[in-house]
GROMACS .gro file of C-alpha atoms in nm:
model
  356
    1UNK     CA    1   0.414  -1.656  -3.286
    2UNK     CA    2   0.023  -1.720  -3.296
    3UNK     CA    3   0.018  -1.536  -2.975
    4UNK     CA    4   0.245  -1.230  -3.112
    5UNK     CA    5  -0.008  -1.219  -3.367
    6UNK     CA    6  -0.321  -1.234  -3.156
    7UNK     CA    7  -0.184  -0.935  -2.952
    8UNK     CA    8  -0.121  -0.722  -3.245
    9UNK     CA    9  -0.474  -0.770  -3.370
   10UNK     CA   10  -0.604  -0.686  -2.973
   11UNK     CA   11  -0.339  -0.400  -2.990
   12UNK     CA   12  -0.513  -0.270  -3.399
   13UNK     CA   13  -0.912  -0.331  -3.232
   14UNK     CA   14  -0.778  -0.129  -2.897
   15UNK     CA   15  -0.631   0.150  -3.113
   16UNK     CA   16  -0.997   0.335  -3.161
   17UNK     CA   17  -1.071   0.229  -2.731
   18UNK     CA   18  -0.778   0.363  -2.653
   19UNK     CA   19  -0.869   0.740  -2.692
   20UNK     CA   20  -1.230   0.668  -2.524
   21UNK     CA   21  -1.066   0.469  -2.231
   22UNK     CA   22  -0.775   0.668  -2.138
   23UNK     CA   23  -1.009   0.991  -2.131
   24UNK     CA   24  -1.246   0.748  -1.916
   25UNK     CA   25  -0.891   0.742  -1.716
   26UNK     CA   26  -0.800   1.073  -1.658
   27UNK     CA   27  -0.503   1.079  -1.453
   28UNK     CA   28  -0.340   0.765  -1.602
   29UNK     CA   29   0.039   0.751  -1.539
   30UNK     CA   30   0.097   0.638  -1.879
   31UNK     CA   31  -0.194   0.539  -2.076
   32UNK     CA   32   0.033   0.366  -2.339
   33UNK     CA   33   0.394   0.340  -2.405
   34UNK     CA   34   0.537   0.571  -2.707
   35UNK     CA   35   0.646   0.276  -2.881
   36UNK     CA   36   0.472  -0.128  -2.768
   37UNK     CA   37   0.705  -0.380  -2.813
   38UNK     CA   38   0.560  -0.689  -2.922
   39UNK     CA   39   0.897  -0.891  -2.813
   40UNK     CA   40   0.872  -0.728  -2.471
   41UNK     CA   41   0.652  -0.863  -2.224
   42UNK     CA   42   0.325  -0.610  -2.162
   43UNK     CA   43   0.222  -0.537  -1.791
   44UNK     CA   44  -0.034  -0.345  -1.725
   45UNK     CA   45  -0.080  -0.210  -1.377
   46UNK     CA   46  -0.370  -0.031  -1.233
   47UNK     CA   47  -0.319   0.174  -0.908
   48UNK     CA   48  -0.599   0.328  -0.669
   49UNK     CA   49  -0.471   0.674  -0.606
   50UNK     CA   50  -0.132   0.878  -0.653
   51UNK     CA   51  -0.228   1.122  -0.393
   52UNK     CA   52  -0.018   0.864  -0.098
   53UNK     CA   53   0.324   0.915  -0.060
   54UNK     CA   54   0.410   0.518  -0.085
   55UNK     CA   55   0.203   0.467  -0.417
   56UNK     CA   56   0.423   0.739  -0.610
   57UNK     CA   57   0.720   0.492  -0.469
   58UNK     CA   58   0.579   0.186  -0.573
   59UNK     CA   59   0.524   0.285  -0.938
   60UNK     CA   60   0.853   0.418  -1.003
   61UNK     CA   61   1.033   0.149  -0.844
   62UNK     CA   62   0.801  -0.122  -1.033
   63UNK     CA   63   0.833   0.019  -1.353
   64UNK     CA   64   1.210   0.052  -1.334
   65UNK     CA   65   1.256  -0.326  -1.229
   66UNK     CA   66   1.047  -0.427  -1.485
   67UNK     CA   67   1.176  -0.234  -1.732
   68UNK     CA   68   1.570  -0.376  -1.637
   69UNK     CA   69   1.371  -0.730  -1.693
   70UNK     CA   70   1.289  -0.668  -2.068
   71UNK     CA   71   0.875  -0.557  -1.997
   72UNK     CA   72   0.688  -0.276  -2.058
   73UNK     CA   73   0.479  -0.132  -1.846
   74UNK     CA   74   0.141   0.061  -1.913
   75UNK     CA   75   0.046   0.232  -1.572
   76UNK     CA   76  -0.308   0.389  -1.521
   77UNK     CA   77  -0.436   0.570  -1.254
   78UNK     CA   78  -0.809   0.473  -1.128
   79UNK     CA   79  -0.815   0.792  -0.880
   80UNK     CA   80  -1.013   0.570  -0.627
   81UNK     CA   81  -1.274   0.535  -0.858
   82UNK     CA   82  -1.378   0.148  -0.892
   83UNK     CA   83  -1.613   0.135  -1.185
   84UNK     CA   84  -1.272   0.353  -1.372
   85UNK     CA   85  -1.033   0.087  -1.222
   86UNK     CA   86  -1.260  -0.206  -1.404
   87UNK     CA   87  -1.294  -0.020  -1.722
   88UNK     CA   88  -0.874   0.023  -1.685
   89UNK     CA   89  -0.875  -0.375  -1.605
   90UNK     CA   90  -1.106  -0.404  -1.942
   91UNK     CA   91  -0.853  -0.189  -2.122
   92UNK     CA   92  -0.572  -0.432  -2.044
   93UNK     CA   93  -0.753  -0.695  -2.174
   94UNK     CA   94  -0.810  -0.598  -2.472
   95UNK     CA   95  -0.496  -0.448  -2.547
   96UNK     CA   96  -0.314  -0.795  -2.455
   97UNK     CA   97  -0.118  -0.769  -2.197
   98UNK     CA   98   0.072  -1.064  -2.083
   99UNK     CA   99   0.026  -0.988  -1.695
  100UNK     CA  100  -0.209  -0.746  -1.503
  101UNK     CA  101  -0.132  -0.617  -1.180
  102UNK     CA  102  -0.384  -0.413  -0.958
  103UNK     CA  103  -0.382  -0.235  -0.648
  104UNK     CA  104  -0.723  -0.244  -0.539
  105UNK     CA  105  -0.920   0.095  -0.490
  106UNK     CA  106  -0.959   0.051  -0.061
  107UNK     CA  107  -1.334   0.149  -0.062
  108UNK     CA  108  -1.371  -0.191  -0.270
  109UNK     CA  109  -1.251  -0.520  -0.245
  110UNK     CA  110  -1.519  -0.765  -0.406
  111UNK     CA  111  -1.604  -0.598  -0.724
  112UNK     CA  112  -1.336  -0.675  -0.964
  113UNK     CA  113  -1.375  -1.041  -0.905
  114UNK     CA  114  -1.555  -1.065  -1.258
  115UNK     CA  115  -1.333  -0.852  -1.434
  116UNK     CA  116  -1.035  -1.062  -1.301
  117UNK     CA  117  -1.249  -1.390  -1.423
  118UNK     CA  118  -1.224  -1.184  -1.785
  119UNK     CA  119  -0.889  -1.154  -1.735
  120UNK     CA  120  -0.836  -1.517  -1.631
  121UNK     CA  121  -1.073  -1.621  -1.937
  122UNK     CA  122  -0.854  -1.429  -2.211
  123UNK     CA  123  -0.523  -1.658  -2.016
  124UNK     CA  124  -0.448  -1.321  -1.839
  125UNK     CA  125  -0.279  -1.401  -1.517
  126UNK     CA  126  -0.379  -1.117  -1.201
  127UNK     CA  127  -0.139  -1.024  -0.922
  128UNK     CA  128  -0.311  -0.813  -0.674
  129UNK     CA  129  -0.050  -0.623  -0.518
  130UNK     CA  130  -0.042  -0.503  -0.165
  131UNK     CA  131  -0.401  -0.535  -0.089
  132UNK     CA  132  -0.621  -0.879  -0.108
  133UNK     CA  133  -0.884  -0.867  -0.375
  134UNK     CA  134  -1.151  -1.129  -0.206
  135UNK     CA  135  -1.309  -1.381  -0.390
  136UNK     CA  136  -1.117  -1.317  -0.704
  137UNK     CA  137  -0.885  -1.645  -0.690
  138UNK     CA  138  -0.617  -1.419  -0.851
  139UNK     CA  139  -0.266  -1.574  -0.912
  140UNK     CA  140  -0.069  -1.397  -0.644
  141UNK     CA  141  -0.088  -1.174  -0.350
  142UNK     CA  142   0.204  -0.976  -0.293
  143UNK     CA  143   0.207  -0.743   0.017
  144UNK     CA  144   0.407  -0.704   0.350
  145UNK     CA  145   0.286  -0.917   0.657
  146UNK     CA  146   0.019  -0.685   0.764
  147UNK     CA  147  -0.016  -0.887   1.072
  148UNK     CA  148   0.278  -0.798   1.215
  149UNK     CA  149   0.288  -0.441   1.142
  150UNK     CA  150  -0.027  -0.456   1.384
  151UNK     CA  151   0.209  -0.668   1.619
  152UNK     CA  152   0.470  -0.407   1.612
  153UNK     CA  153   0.277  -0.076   1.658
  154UNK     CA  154   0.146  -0.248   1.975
  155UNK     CA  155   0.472  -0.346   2.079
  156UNK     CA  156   0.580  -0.042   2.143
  157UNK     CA  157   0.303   0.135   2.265
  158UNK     CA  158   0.263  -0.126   2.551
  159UNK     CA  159   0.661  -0.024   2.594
  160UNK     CA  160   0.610   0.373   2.594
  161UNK     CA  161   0.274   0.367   2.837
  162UNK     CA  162   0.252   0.021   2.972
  163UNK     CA  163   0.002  -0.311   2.985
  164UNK     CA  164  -0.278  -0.099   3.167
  165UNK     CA  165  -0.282   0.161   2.911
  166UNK     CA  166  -0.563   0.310   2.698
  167UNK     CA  167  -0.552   0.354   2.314
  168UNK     CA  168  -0.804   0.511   2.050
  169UNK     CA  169  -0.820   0.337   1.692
  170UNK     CA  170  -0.837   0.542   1.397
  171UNK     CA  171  -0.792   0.299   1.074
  172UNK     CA  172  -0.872   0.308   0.705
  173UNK     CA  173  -1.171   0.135   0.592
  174UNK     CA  174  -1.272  -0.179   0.621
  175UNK     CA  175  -1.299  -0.204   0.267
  176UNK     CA  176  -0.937  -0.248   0.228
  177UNK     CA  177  -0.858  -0.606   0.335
  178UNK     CA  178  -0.510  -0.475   0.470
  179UNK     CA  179  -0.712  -0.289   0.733
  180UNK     CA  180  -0.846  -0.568   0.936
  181UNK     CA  181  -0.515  -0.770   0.896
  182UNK     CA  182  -0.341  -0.478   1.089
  183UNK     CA  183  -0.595  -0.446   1.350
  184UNK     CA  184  -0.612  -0.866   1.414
  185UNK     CA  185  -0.195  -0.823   1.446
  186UNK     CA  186  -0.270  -0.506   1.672
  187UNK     CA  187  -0.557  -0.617   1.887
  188UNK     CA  188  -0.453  -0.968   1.956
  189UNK     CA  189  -0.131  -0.849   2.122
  190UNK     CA  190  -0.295  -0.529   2.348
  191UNK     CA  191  -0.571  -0.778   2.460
  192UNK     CA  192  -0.375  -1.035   2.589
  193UNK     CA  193  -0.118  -0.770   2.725
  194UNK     CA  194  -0.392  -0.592   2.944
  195UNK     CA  195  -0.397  -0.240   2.743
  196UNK     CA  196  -0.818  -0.169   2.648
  197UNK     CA  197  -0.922  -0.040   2.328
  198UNK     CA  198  -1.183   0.245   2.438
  199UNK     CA  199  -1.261   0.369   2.079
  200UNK     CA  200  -1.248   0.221   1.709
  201UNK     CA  201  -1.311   0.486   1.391
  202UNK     CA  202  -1.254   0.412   1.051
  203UNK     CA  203  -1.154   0.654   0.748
  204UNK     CA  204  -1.367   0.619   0.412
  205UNK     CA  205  -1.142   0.610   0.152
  206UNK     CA  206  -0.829   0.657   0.353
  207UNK     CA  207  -0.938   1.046   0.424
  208UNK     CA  208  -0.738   1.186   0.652
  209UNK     CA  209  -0.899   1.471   0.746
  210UNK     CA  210  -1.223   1.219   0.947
  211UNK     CA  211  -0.883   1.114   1.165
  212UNK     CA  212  -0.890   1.500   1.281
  213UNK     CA  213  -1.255   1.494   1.335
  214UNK     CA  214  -1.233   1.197   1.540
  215UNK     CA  215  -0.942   1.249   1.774
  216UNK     CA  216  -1.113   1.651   1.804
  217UNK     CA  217  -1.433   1.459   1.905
  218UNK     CA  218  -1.288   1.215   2.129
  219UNK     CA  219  -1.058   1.434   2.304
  220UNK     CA  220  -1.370   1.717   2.381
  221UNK     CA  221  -1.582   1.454   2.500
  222UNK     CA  222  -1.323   1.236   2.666
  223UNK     CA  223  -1.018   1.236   2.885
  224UNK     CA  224  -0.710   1.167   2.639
  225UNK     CA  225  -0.602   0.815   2.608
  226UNK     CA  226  -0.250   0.691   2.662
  227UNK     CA  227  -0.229   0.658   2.296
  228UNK     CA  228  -0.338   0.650   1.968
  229UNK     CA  229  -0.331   0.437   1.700
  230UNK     CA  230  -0.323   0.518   1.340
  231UNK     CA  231  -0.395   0.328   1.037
  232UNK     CA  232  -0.103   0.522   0.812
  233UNK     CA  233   0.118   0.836   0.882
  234UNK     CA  234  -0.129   1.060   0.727
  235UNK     CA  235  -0.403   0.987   0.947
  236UNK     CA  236  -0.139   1.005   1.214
  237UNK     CA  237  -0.038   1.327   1.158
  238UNK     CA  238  -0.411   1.455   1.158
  239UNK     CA  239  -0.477   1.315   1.504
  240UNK     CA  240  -0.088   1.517   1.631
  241UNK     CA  241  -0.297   1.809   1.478
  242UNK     CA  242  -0.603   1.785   1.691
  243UNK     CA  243  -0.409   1.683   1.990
  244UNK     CA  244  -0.169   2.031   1.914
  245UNK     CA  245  -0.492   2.204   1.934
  246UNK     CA  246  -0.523   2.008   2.307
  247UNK     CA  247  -0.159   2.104   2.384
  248UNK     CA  248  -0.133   1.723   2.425
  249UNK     CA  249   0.140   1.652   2.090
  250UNK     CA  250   0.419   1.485   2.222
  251UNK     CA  251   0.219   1.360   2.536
  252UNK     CA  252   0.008   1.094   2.395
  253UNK     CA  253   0.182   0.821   2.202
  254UNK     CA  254   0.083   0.789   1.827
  255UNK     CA  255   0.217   0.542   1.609
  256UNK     CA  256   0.139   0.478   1.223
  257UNK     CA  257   0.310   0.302   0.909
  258UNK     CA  258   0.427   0.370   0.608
  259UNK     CA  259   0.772   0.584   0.743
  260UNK     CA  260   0.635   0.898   0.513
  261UNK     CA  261   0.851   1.187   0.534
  262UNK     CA  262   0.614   1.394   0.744
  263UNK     CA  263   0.588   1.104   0.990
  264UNK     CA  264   0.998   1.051   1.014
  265UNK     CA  265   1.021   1.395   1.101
  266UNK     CA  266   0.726   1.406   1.363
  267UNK     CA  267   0.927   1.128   1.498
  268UNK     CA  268   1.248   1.305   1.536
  269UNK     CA  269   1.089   1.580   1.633
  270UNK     CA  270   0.906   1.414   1.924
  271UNK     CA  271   0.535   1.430   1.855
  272UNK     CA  272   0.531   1.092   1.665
  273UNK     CA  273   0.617   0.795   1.846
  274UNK     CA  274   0.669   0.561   1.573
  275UNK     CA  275   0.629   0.456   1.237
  276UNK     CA  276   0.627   0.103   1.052
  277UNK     CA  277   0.829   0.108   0.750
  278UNK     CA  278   0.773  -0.161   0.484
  279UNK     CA  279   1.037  -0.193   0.214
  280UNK     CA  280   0.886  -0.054  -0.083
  281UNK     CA  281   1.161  -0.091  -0.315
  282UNK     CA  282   1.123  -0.468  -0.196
  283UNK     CA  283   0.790  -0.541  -0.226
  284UNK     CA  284   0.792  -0.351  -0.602
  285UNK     CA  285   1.103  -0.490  -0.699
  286UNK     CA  286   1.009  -0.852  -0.602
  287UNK     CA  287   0.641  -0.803  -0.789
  288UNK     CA  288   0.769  -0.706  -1.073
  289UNK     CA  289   1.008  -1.028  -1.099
  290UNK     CA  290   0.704  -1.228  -0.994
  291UNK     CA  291   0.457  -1.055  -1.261
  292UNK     CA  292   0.714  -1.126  -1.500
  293UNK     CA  293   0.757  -1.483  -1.431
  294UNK     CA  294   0.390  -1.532  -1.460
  295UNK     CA  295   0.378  -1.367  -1.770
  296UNK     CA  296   0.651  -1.629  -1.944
  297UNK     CA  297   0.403  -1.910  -1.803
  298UNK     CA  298   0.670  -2.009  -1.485
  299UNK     CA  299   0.536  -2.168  -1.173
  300UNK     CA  300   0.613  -1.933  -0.916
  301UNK     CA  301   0.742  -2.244  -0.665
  302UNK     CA  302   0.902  -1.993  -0.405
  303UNK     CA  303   0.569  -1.853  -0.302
  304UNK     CA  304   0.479  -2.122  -0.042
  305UNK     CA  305   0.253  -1.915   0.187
  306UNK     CA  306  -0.110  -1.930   0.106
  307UNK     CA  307  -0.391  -1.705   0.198
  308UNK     CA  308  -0.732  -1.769   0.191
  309UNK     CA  309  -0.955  -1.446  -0.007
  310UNK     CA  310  -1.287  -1.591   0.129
  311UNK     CA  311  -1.326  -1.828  -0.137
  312UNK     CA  312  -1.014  -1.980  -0.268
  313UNK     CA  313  -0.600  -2.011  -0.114
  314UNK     CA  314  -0.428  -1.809  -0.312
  315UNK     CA  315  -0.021  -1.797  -0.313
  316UNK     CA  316   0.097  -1.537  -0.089
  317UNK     CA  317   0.428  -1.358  -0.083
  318UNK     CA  318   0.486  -1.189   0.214
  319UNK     CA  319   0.757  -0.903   0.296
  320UNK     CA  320   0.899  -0.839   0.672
  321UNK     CA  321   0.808  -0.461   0.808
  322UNK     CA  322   1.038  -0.291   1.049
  323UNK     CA  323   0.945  -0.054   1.344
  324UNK     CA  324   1.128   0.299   1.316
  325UNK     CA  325   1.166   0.546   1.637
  326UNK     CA  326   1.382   0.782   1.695
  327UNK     CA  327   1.640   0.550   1.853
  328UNK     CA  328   1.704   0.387   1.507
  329UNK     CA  329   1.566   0.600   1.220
  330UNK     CA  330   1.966   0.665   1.122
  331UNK     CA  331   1.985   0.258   1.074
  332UNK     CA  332   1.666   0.199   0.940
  333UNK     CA  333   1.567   0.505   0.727
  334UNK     CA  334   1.833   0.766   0.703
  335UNK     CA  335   2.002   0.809   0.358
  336UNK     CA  336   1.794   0.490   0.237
  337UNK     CA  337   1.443   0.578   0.232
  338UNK     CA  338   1.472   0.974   0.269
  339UNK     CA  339   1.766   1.180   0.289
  340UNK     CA  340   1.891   1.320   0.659
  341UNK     CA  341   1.835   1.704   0.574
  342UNK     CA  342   1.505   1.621   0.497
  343UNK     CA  343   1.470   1.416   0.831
  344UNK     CA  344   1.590   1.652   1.031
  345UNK     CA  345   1.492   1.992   0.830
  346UNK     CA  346   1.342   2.118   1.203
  347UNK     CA  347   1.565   1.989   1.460
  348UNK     CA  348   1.984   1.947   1.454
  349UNK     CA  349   2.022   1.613   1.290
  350UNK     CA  350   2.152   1.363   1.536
  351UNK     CA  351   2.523   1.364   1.402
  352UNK     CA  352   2.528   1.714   1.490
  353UNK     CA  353   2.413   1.622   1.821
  354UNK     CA  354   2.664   1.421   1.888
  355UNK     CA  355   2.930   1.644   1.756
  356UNK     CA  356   2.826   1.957   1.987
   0.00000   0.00000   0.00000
């Protein structure tokens, strides 16, 4: 009860903040609910950006699971900016909320650690979702085992163009902890399979377009590598454009993650070799039952991996990734992740294939 009250108060003093804040937002999702319900659990989740695919994904499939739970969920958008996502942070804080969840702007992954400590302060338990927020000592990690998506895009380039090949680097920025997690899983396997790493770039901010520049730049100056690869399908997709411009797409193997639409149907259409998909709907789904729990004050005793965020070992929940091709994108992806018309809207769709 004392705690019903105390969040009604925060929710009366955050009445007058809200209307500077959310304007300090601009973009937010859903800077407050039409109606709070003080029986219902309040999450508040802060995202980086809307403008990837995946994140679009992640929020509606959060919210909904959360939602079929009994919580509420305030989203906001921080539109990459980081001083915006700590004011957002500061928002939730005052407002209440019994759990705050945060994807981490990728250009910054140190300097929410004493927002977080405000959050921890006011008994706010953090769940930084997807990407590690160092130093913060939050009260979960929830991602996919970024490891071994690096593991698996190397697998199969070493199958498509062999132990002695070449391969170019083009990843997000080192910012985003996620980033050097893929390239440990990635590096450690071409190294001690023979392949050498002639190049390594890295996109501020996750801009796509500098994955253009650099493939263009590398491939004038350079003769083209055996492959290529790519932090996420969009940067993937910008180096098939600059090696189109080479004639070379569909020559040079280029793999990504994220199985974006685009990417699936480079795939099927031959100028992307593969993709990584990680299980969205999982990894939402299964934070919003763990954001939940923490919010009724449950130990979360099924989280038995730890990682360490450069200070502290924080529990870490990690989900399995899968590698898509062509060979099994009906299996993996088809009519579960996007529909097959939409696969296949430039080439016959296998079935017809098959059929002919």
């Amino acid at each position: 009860m004392e705690k019903r009250k105390k969040k009604y108060l925060n929710r009366m003093v955050a009445a007058v903040m809200t209307l500077l804040l959310t304007a300090g937002c601009a973009g937010a999702e859903s800077p407050e609910p039409d109606v709070v319900d003080d029986e219902k659990i309040q999450i508040g989740i802060t995202f980086d950006t809307f403008i990837l695919e995946r994140w679009q994904r992640d929020r509606d499939v959060f919210v909904s699971a959360a939602e079929e739970l009994d919580a509420q969920v305030n989203v906001q958008n921080a539109n990459g900016d980081i001083d915006r996502q700590r004011d957002q942070i500061d928002y939730f804080i005052e407002k209440g909320m019994d759990v705050i969840v945060v994807i981490q702007v990728a250009d910054d992954n140190k300097t929410l650690k004493r927002a977080i400590d405000r959050a921890h302060n006011a008994g706010i338990p953090v769940v930084a979702y997807d990407r590690l927020i160092l130093d913060a000592d939050v009260d979960l990690y929830i991602s996919f085992d970024n490891e071994r998506v690096g593991e698996l895009m190397a697998d199969h380039m070493i199958q498509q163009v062999g132990e002695k090949g070449t391969v170019v680097q083009i990843c997000g920025p080192l910012s985003d902890n996620n980033v050097s997690m893929v390239m440990k899983g990635f590096e450690d396997e071409v190294k001690k399979r023979g392949m050498t790493i002639v190049e390594t770039d890295y996109c501020s901010g996750w801009m796509s377009e500098y994955a253009f520049e650099y493939a263009s730049d590398f491939l004038t100056s350079n003769p083209a590598p055996s492959g290529f690869m790519c932090g996420n399908d969009a940067l993937a997709g910008n180096v098939i454009r600059a090696l189109s411009e080479s004639r070379l797409a569909g020559k040079v193997c280029v793999v990504g993650q994220d199985a974006d639409l685009d990417a699936c149907q480079r795939i099927v259409e031959g100028t992307q070799s593969m993709t990584v998909y990680k299980p969205i709907e999982k990894l939402a789904r299964r934070a919003a039952e763990l954001s939940v729990a923490l919010a009724k004050g449950k130990k979360i005793l099924s989280v038995v991996n730890r990682i360490n965020d450069g200070t502290y070992d924080v529990p870490y929940e990690k989900i399995t990734p899968v590698a898509v091709t062509a060979e099994n994108m009906d299996q993996v992806i088809t009519g579960k992740y996007h529909e097959e018309a939409d696969i296949y809207r430039n080439v016959r769709s296998h079935k017809s294939s098959v059929n002919d």
